[in-house]
Coordinates of C-alpha atoms in Angstrom, one line a residue:
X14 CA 150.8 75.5 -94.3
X15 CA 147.3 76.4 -93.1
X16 CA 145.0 73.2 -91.8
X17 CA 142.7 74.9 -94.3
X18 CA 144.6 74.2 -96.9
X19 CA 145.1 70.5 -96.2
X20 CA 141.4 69.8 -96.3
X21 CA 140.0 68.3 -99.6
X22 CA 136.6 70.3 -100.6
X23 CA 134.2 68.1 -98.8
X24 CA 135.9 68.7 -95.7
X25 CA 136.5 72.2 -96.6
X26 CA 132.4 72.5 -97.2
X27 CA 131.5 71.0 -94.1
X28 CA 133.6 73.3 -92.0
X29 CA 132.1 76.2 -93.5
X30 CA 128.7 75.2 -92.8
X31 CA 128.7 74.2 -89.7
X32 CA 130.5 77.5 -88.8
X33 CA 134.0 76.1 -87.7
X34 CA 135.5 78.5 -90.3
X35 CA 134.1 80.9 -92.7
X36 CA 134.4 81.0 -96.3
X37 CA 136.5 84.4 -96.3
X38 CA 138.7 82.4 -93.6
X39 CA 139.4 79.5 -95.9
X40 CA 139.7 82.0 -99.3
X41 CA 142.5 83.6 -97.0
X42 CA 144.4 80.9 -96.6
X43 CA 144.5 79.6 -100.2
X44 CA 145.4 83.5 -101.3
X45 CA 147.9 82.9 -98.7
X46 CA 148.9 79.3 -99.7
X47 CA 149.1 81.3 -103.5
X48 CA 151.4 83.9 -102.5
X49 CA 153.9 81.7 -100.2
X50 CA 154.7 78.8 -103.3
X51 CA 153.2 80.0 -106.8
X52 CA 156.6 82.2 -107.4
X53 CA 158.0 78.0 -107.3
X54 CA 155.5 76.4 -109.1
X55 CA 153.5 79.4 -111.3
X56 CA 150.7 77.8 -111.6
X57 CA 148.4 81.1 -112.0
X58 CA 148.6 84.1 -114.8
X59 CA 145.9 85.9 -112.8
X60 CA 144.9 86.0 -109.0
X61 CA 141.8 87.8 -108.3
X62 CA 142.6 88.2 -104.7
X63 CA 139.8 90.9 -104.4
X64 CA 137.2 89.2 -106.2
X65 CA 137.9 86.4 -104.4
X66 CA 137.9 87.6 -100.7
X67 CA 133.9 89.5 -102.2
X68 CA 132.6 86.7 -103.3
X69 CA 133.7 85.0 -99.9
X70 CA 131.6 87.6 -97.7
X71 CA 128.7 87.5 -99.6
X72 CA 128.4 83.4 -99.2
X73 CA 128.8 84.1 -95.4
X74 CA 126.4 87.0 -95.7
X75 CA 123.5 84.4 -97.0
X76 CA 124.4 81.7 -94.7
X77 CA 124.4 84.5 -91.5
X78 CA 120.9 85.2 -93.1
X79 CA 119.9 81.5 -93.1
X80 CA 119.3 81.3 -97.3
X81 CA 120.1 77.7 -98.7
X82 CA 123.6 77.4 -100.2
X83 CA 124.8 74.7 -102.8
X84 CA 127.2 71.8 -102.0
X85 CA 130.2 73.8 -102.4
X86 CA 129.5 76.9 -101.1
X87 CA 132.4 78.9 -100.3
X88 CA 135.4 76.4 -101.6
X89 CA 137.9 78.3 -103.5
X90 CA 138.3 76.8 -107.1
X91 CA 141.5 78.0 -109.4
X92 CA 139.9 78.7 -113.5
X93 CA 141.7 77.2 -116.3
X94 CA 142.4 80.9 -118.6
X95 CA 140.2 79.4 -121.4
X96 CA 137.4 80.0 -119.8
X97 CA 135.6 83.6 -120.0
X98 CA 135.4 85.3 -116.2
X99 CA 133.4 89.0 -117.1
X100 CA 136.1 91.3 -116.0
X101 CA 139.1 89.4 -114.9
X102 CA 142.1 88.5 -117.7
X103 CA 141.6 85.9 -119.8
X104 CA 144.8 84.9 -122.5
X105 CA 144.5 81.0 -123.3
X106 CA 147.9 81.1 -122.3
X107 CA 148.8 83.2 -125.9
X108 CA 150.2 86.7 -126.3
X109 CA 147.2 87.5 -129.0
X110 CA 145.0 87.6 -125.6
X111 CA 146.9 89.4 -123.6
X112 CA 145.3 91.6 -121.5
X113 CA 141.7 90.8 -122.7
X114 CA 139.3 90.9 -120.2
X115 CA 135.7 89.5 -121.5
X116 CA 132.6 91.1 -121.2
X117 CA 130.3 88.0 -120.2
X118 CA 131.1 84.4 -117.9
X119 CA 131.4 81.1 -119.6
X120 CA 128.3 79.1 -118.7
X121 CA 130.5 76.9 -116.7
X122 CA 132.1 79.8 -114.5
X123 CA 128.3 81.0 -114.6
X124 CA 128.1 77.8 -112.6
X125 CA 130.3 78.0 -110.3
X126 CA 129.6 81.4 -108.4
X127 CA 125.8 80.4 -108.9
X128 CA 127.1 77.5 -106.5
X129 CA 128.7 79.1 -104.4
X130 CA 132.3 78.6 -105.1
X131 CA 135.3 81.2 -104.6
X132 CA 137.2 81.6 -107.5
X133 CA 140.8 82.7 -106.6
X134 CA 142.3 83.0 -110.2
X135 CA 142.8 82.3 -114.0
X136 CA 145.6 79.1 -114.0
X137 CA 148.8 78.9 -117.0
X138 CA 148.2 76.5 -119.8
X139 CA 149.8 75.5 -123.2
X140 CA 148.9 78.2 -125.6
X141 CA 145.0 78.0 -126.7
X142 CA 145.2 74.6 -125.2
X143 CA 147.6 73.2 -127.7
X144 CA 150.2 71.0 -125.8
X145 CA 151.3 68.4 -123.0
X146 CA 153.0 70.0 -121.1
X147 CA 152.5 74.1 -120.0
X148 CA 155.4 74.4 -121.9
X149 CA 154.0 76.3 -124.7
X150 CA 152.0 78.6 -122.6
X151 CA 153.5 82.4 -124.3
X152 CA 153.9 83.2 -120.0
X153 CA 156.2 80.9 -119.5
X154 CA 155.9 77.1 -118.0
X155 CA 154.3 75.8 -114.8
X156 CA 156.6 73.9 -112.4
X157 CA 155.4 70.1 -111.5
X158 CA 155.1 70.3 -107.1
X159 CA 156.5 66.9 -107.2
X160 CA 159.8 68.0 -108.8
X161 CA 160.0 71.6 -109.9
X162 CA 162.4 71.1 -112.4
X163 CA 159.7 68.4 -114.8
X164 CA 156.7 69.4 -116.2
X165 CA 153.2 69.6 -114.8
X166 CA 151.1 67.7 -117.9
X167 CA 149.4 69.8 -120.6
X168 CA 147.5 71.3 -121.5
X169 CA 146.1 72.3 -118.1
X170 CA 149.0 71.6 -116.1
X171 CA 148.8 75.1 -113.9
X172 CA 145.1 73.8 -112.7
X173 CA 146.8 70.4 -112.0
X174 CA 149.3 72.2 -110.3
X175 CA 147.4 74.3 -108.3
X176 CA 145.5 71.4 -106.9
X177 CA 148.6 69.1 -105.9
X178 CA 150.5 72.6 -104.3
X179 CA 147.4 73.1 -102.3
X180 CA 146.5 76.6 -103.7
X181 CA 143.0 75.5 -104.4
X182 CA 141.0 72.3 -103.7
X183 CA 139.5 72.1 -106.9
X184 CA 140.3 73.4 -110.5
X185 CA 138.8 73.8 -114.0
X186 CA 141.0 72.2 -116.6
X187 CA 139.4 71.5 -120.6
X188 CA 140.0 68.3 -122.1
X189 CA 140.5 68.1 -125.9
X190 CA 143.0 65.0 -126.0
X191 CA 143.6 63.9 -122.4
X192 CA 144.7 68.0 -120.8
X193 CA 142.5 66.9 -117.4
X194 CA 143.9 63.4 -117.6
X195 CA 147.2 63.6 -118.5
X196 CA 148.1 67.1 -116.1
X197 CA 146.2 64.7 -113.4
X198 CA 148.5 61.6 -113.6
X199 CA 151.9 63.3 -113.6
X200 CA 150.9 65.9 -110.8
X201 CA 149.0 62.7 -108.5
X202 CA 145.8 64.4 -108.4
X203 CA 142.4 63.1 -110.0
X204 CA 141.2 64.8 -113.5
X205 CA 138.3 63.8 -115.1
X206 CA 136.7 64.2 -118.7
X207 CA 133.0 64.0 -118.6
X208 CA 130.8 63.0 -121.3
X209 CA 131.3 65.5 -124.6
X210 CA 127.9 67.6 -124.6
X211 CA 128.3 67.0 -120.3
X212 CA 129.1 70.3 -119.5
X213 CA 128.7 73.6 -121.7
X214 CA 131.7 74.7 -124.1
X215 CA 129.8 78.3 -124.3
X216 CA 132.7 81.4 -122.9
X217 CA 135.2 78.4 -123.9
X218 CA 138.3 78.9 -126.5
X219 CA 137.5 77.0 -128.9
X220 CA 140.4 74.8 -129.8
X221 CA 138.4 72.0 -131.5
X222 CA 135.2 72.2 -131.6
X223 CA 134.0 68.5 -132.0
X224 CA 136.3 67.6 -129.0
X225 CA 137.1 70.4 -125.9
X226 CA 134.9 69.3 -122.9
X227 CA 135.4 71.1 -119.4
X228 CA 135.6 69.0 -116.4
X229 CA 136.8 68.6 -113.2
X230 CA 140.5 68.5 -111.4
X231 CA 140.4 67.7 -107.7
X232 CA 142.5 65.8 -104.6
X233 CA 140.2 63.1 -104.4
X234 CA 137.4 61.1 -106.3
X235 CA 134.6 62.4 -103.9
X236 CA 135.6 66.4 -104.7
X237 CA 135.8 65.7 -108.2
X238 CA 132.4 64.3 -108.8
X239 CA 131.3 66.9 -106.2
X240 CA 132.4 69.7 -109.1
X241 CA 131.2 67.8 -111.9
X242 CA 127.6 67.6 -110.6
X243 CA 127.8 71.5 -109.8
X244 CA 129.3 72.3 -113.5
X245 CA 127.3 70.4 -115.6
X246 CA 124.0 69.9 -117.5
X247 CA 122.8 71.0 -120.3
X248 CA 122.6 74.5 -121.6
X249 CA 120.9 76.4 -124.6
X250 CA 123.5 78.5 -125.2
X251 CA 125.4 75.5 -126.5
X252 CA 124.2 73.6 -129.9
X253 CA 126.3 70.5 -128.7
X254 CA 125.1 70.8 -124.9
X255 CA 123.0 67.4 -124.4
X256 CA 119.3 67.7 -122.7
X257 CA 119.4 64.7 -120.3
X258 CA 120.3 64.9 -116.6
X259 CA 123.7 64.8 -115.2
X260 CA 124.4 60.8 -114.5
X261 CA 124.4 60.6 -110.3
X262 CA 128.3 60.7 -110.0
X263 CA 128.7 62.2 -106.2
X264 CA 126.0 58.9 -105.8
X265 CA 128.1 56.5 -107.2
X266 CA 131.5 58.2 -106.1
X267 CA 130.3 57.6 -102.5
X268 CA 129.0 54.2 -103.0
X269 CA 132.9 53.3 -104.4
X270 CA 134.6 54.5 -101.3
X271 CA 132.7 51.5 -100.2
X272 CA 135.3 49.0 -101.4
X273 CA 133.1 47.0 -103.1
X274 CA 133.1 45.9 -106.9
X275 CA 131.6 43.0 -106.6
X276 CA 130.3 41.8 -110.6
X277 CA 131.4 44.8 -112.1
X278 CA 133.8 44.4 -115.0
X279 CA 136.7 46.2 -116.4
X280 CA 138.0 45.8 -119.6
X281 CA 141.4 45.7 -120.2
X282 CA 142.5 47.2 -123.8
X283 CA 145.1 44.5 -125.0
X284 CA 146.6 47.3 -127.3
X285 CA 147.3 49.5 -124.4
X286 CA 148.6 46.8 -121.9
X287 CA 151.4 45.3 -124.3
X288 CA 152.7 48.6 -122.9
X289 CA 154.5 49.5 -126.5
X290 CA 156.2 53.2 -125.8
X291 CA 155.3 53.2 -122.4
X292 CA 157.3 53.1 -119.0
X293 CA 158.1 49.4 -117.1
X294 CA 157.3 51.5 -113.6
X295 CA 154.1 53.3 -115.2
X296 CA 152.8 49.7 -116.4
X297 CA 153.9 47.8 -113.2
X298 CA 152.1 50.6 -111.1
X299 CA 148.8 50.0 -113.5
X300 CA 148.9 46.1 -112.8
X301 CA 149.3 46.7 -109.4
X302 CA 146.3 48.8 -109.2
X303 CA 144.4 46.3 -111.6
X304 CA 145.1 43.5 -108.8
X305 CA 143.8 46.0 -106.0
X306 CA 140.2 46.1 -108.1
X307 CA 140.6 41.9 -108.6
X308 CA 140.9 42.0 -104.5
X309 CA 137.3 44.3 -104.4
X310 CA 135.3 42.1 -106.1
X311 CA 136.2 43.5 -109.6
X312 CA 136.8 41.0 -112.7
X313 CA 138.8 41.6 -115.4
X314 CA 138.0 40.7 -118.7
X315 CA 140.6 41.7 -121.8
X316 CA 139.2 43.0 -124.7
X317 CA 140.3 44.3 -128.3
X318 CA 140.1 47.6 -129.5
X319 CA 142.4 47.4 -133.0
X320 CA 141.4 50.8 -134.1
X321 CA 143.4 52.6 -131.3
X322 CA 146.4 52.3 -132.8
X323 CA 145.0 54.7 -135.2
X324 CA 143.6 57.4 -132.8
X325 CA 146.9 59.4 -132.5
X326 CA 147.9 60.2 -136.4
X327 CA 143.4 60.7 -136.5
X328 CA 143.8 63.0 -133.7
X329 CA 146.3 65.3 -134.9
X330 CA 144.7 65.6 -138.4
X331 CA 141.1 66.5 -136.8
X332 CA 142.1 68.7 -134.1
X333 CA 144.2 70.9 -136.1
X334 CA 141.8 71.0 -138.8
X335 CA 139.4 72.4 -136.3
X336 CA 141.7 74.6 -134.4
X337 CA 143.1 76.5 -138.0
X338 CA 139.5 77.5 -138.4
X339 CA 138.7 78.2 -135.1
X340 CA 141.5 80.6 -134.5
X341 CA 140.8 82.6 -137.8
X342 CA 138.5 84.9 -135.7
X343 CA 142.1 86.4 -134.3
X344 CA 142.8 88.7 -136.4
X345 CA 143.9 92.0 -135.0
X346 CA 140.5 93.8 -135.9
X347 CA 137.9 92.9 -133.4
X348 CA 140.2 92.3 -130.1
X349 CA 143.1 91.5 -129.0
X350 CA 146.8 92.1 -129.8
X351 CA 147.0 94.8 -133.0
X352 CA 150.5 95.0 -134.9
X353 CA 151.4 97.3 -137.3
X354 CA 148.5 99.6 -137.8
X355 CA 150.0 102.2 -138.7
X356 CA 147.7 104.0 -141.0
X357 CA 150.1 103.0 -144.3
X358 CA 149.7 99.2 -144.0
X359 CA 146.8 97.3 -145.4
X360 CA 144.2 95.4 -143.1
X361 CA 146.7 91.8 -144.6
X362 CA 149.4 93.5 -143.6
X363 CA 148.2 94.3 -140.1
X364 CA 146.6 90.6 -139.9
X365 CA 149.8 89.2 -140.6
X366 CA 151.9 90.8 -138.3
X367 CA 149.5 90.5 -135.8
X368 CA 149.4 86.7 -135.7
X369 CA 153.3 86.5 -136.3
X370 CA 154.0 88.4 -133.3
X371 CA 150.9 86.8 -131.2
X372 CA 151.1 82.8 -131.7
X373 CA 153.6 80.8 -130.6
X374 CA 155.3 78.4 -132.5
X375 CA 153.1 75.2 -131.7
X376 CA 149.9 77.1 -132.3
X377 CA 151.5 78.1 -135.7
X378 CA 152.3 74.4 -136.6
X379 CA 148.8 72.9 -135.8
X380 CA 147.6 75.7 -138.0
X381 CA 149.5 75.0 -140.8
X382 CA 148.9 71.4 -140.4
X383 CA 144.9 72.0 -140.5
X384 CA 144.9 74.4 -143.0
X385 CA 146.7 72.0 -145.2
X386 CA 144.4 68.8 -144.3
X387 CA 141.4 70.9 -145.0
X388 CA 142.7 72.6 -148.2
X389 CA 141.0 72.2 -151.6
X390 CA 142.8 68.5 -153.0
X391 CA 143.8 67.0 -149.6
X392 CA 140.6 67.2 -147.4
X393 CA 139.2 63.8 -148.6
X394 CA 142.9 62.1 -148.0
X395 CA 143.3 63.4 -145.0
X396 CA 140.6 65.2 -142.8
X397 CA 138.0 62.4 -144.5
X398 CA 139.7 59.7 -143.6
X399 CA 140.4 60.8 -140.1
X400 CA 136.7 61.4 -139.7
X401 CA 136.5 57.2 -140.8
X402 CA 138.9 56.2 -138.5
X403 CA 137.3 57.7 -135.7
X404 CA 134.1 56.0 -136.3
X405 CA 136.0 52.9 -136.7
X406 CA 137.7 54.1 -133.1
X407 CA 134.0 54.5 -132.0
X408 CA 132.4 51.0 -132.9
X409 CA 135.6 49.8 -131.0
X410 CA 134.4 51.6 -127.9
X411 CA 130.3 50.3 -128.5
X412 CA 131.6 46.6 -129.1
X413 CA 133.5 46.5 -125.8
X414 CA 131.0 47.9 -123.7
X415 CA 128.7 45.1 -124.3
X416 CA 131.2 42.9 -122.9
X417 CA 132.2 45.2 -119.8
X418 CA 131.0 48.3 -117.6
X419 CA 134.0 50.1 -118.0
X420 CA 138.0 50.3 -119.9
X421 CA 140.8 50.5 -117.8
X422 CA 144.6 51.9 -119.4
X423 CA 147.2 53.7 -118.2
X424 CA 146.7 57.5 -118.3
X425 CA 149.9 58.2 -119.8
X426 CA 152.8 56.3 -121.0
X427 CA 155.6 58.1 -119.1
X428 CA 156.0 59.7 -115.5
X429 CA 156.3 63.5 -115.6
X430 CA 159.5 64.0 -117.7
X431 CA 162.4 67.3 -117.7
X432 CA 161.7 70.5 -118.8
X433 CA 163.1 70.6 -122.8
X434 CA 163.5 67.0 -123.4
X435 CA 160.6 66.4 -125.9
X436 CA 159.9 69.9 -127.3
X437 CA 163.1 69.5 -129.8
X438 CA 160.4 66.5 -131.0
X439 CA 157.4 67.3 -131.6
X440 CA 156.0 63.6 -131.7
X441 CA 157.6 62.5 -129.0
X442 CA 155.2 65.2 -127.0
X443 CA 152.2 64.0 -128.8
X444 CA 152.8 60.5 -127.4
X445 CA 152.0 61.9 -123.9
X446 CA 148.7 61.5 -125.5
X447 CA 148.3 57.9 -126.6
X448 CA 146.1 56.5 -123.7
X449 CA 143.8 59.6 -123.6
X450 CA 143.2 60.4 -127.2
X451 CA 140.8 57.5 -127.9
X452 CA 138.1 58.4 -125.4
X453 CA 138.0 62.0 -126.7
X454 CA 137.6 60.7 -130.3
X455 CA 134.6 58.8 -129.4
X456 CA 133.3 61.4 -127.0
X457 CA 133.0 59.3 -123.5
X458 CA 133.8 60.0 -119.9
X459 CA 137.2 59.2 -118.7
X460 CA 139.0 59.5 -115.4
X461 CA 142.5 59.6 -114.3
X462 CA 143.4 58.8 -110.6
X463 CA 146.6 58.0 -108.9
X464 CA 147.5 54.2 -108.3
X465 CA 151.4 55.3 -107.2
X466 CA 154.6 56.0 -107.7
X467 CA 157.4 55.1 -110.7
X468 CA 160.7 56.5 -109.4
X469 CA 159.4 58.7 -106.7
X470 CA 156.5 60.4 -109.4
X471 CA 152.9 59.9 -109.9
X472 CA 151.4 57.3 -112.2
X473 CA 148.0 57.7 -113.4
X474 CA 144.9 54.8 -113.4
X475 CA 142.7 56.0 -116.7
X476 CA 138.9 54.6 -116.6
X477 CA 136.8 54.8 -119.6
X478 CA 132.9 54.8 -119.2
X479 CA 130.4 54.7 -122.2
X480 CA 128.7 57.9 -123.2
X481 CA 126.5 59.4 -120.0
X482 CA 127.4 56.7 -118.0
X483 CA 130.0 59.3 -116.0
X484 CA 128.9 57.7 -113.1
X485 CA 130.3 54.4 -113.7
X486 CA 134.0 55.9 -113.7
X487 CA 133.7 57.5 -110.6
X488 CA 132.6 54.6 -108.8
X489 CA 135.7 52.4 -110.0
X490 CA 138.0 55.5 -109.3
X491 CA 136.6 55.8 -106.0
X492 CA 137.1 52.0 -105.3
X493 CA 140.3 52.6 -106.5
X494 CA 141.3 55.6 -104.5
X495 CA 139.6 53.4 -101.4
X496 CA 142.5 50.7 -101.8
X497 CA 145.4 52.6 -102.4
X498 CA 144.8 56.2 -100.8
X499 CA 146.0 59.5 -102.1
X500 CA 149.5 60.9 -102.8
X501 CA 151.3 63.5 -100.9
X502 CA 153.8 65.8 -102.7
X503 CA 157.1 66.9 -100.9
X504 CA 156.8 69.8 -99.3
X505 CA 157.6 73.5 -100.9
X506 CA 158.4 75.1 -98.5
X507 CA 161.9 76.3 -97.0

C-alpha cells in the first residue's frame, strides 16, 4: 500500500500544498488502492478514473499558477450513488436507476469540486437508501475490511468501506436513521450527521424527505469536520436548507485533540445504557470510553429521555410514509428502467411492470407500509400519531440539553454481524437502528467515532449535540479520538 494512501486528509492536504506530492500523484494512488482490493470489498458501483485523474491536473494547474485553493484541495473523496454527479452513473443502489446518468450536480457535489476535492467514484448502498446493511443494494453487497465475510453497516456501508480499505480519505454517506453512524461504528471509521437543514438535500434521492441529511465519513475527527465545513451551508435551491452559518466544527475539532473537557457535560441516556438488545462487549467498550472522557475533565450527568423507546415503531411509520410518495415519480415514463412497452400495453400496465422488475424487495415493503399508513382511514392512527410521538421524542431532546452540552449512547447495539443472518427478519435489521433513530427524529447533529474493539470488530461512541450546535460533537469526538486513537483494519492484501 502507497504512503499516500495511509495519510488521513489533513496530511494528505498538507503534502499537496507544500509540493511533496501532487494531487494527480495522490488520485493515482487511491485509483490504485481501488483497483488492487475493491474486487474484496466492492465498495464502489462506479469509478471515474478519468474524471478523477482531470480534475487532479487542473487543481495542480491553479496551484503552479499561484491561485488560492480551499482546505481540501486535491483530496480524493468516494460519492455515496444518491447523490447527482452531471454525467457519471448514478442508481441509489436500485435496478430502476440503472444506467442513469444526471444532467446537473447535487449542491453538495457542487461543493466539493468548487473545493477542490477529487472525486474518484459513486460508492454501493442499500437500495434508495433503505437498509442496514448494503445488503439490499440491487448490485450486490459491500464486504466489511475488518472481516469480509460481515457486513459493512447500511445504508452507506460502501462509503464506510471505502474509507476503512483506504480507497479514499473521505466519503459522502446520507443519513436518514443512523446510514453515516451506523456504516461508521461497524467499519471503525468516524461518520457524522450534521444538523437537518446543515447541508443541502438538492441532486439528493429523496428517501424521506423530513429526515435524509448528507454528511461526512472520514478516518479521523479532524477530516471529518474538515468535510463538513467544505459541504455545508445553506442553499436556495433547498426549501429546508437553514440561513445561518456553518457552527465552527474544524475550530472546535482542533481544540478537542487538546485533551481537555474540563466542565463540559455529557448526558448519559438511562434508556440506552440499561443496554436492553444490545451487546455486553459493545456496552463495556462504551463505558470504557465514558471513563476515558471522566479522566479529561468531562462529567457525566444521567438523564431521562422516556420517549425513545418509541422512536423505532415512529420511525418506520414516518419514513415509509415519506419514501411511498417520494418514489411515485419512478414510473417508467420520464427516466429510468421501461418494461413492457410494447405498443399493446397500457401506460398501468407498463408502470407496473416497470416497478416489479426495478425495486427490490425491501424498497417494495416500506412502500407498501407507507402507502398503507398514509391511506384514506389509517393516516390519523398511524402516520398522525407518529408525527406526536416524535414531538414527544423532541421535548425529550430540548429538556436534556438544559441539563448537559451533549448525549452520549452507543452507536449501535451490535458489532458488525454475518452476511444473511438478519435479512430472514426484517426487525431484527431495524434494530441496527435503535441508538441512531432518535437524533434523526428530532433533527440534531450526531457523531459516531470508534472507542474499540468487541471480539476483534469495531464498536462505535454516538454523541448527540442540539440543533446547530455541530460543533459541540466534534469537540467531544475529538477528545475522544485523543484518548483512545484510531483503529487499524487487517490488512487485504495477499
Amino acid at each position: 500500500m502507497s504512503d499516500l494512501t495511509r495519510m488521513t486528509a489533513a496530511e494528505l492536504a498538507g503534502t499537496i500544498a507544500k509540493g511533496d506530492a501532487s494531487a494527480e500523484e495522490v488520485t493515482r494512488a487511491h485509483l490504485d488502492r481501488i483497483t488492487a482490493v475493491d474486487g474484496k470489498v466492492h465498495a464502489f458501483l462506479h469509478v471515474d478514473a478519468d474524471g478523477a485523474i482531470d480534475a487532479a491536473r487542473k487543481v495542480d494547474a491553479k496551484r503552479a499558477a499561484g491561485q488560492e485553493l480551499g482546505p481540501l484541495a486535491g483530496v480524493p473523496i468516494a460519492v455515496k450513488d444518491v447523490l447527482t454527479t452531471r454525467g457519471v452513473p448514478t442508481t441509489a443502489g436500485s435496478k430502476i436507476l440503472e444506467g442513469w446518468r444526471p444532467p446537473y450536480d447535487s449542491t453538495v457535489v457542487e461543493r466539493l469540486r468548487d473545493a477542490g476535492t477529487v472525486i474518484l467514484g459513486k460508492t454501493n448502498m442499500d437500495e434508495f437508501a433503505m437498509g442496514s446493511s448494503t445488503e439490499y443494494s440491487a448490485y450486490g453487497p459491500t464486504n466489511n475490511p475488518w472481516d469480509l465475510g460481515r457486513i459493512p453497516g447500511g445504508s452507506g456501508g460502501g462509503s464506510a468501506a471505502a474509507v476503512a480499505a483506504y480507497e479514499a480519505p473521505l466519503a459522502i454517506g446520507t443519513d436518514t436513521g443512523g446510514s453515516i453512524r451506523q456504516p461508521g461504528a461497524v467499519t471503525g471509521t468516524v461518520g457524522a450527521k450534521p444538523t437537518y437543514g446543515g447541508t443541502s438535500r438538492y441532486g439528493l434521492i429523496a428517501f424521506s424527505s423530513s429526515l435524509d441529511t448528507p454528511g461526512p465519513c472520514a478516518r479521523t475527527v479532524l477530516d471529518a469536520a474538515l468535510l463538513h465545513e467544505v459541504m455545508a451551508g445553506h442553499d436556495w435551491r433547498d426549501s429546508t436548507s437553514i440561513p445561518q452559518p456553518v457552527p465552527p466544527v474544524v475550530e472546535a475539532a482542533r481544540r478537542g485533540m487538546s485533551g481537555d473537557l474540563t466542565g463540559v457535560k455529557l448526558g448519559l441516556v438511562t434508556e440506552f445504557d440499561a443496554g436492553e438488545g444490545a451487546e455486553p462487549g459493545v456496552m463495556a467498550a462504551f463505558h470504557d470510553a465514558l471513563a476515558a472522557l471522566t479522566k479529561l475533565g468531562a462529567e457525566i450527568v444521567e438523564v431521562s429521555a422516556p420517549h425513545f423507546q418509541y422512536a423505532l415503531p415512529a420511525y418506520y411509520l414516518i419514513a415509509p410514509s415519506e419514501c411511498s410518495s417520494n418514489l411515485a415519480r419512478f414510473d417508467g415514463v420520464r427516466f429510468g428502467l421501461r418494461v413492457g412497452d410494447d405498443g399493446n400495453r397500457s401506460l398501468e400496465e407498463v408502470m407496473s411492470l416497470t416497478r416489479e422488475a426495478g425495486f427490490g424487495a425491501e424498497v417494495k415493503r416500506r412502500i407498501m407500509l407507507g402507502t398503507y399508513a398514509l391511506s384514506s382511514g389509517y393516516y390519523d392512527a398511524y402516520y398522525g400519531q407518529a408525527q406526536k410521538v416524535r414531538t414527544l421524542i423532541t421535548q425529550d431532546f430540548n429538556a436534556a440539553f438544559e441539563q448537559v452540552d451533549v448525549l452520549v449512547s452507543p452507536t449501535t447495539p451490535f458489532v458488525a454481524f454475518p452476511f444473511g443472518s438478519r435479512t430472514s427478519d426484517p426487525y431484527q435489521m431495524y434494530l441496527a437502528d435503535l441508538f441512531t433513530i432518535p437524533t434523526n427524529l428530532y433533527g440534531g447533529p450526531g457523531i459516531s467515532v470508534p472507542c474499540g474493539l468487541s471480539e476483534g470488530l469495531p464498536v462505535g461512541f454516538q454523541i448527540m449535540a442540539p440543533t446547530m450546535a455541530d460543533d459541540r460533537m466534534y469537540r467531544v469526538a475529538a477528545a475522544l479520538e485523543s484518548a483512545v486513537g484510531t483503529l487499524t483494519p487487517p490488512s487485504l492484501e495477499g
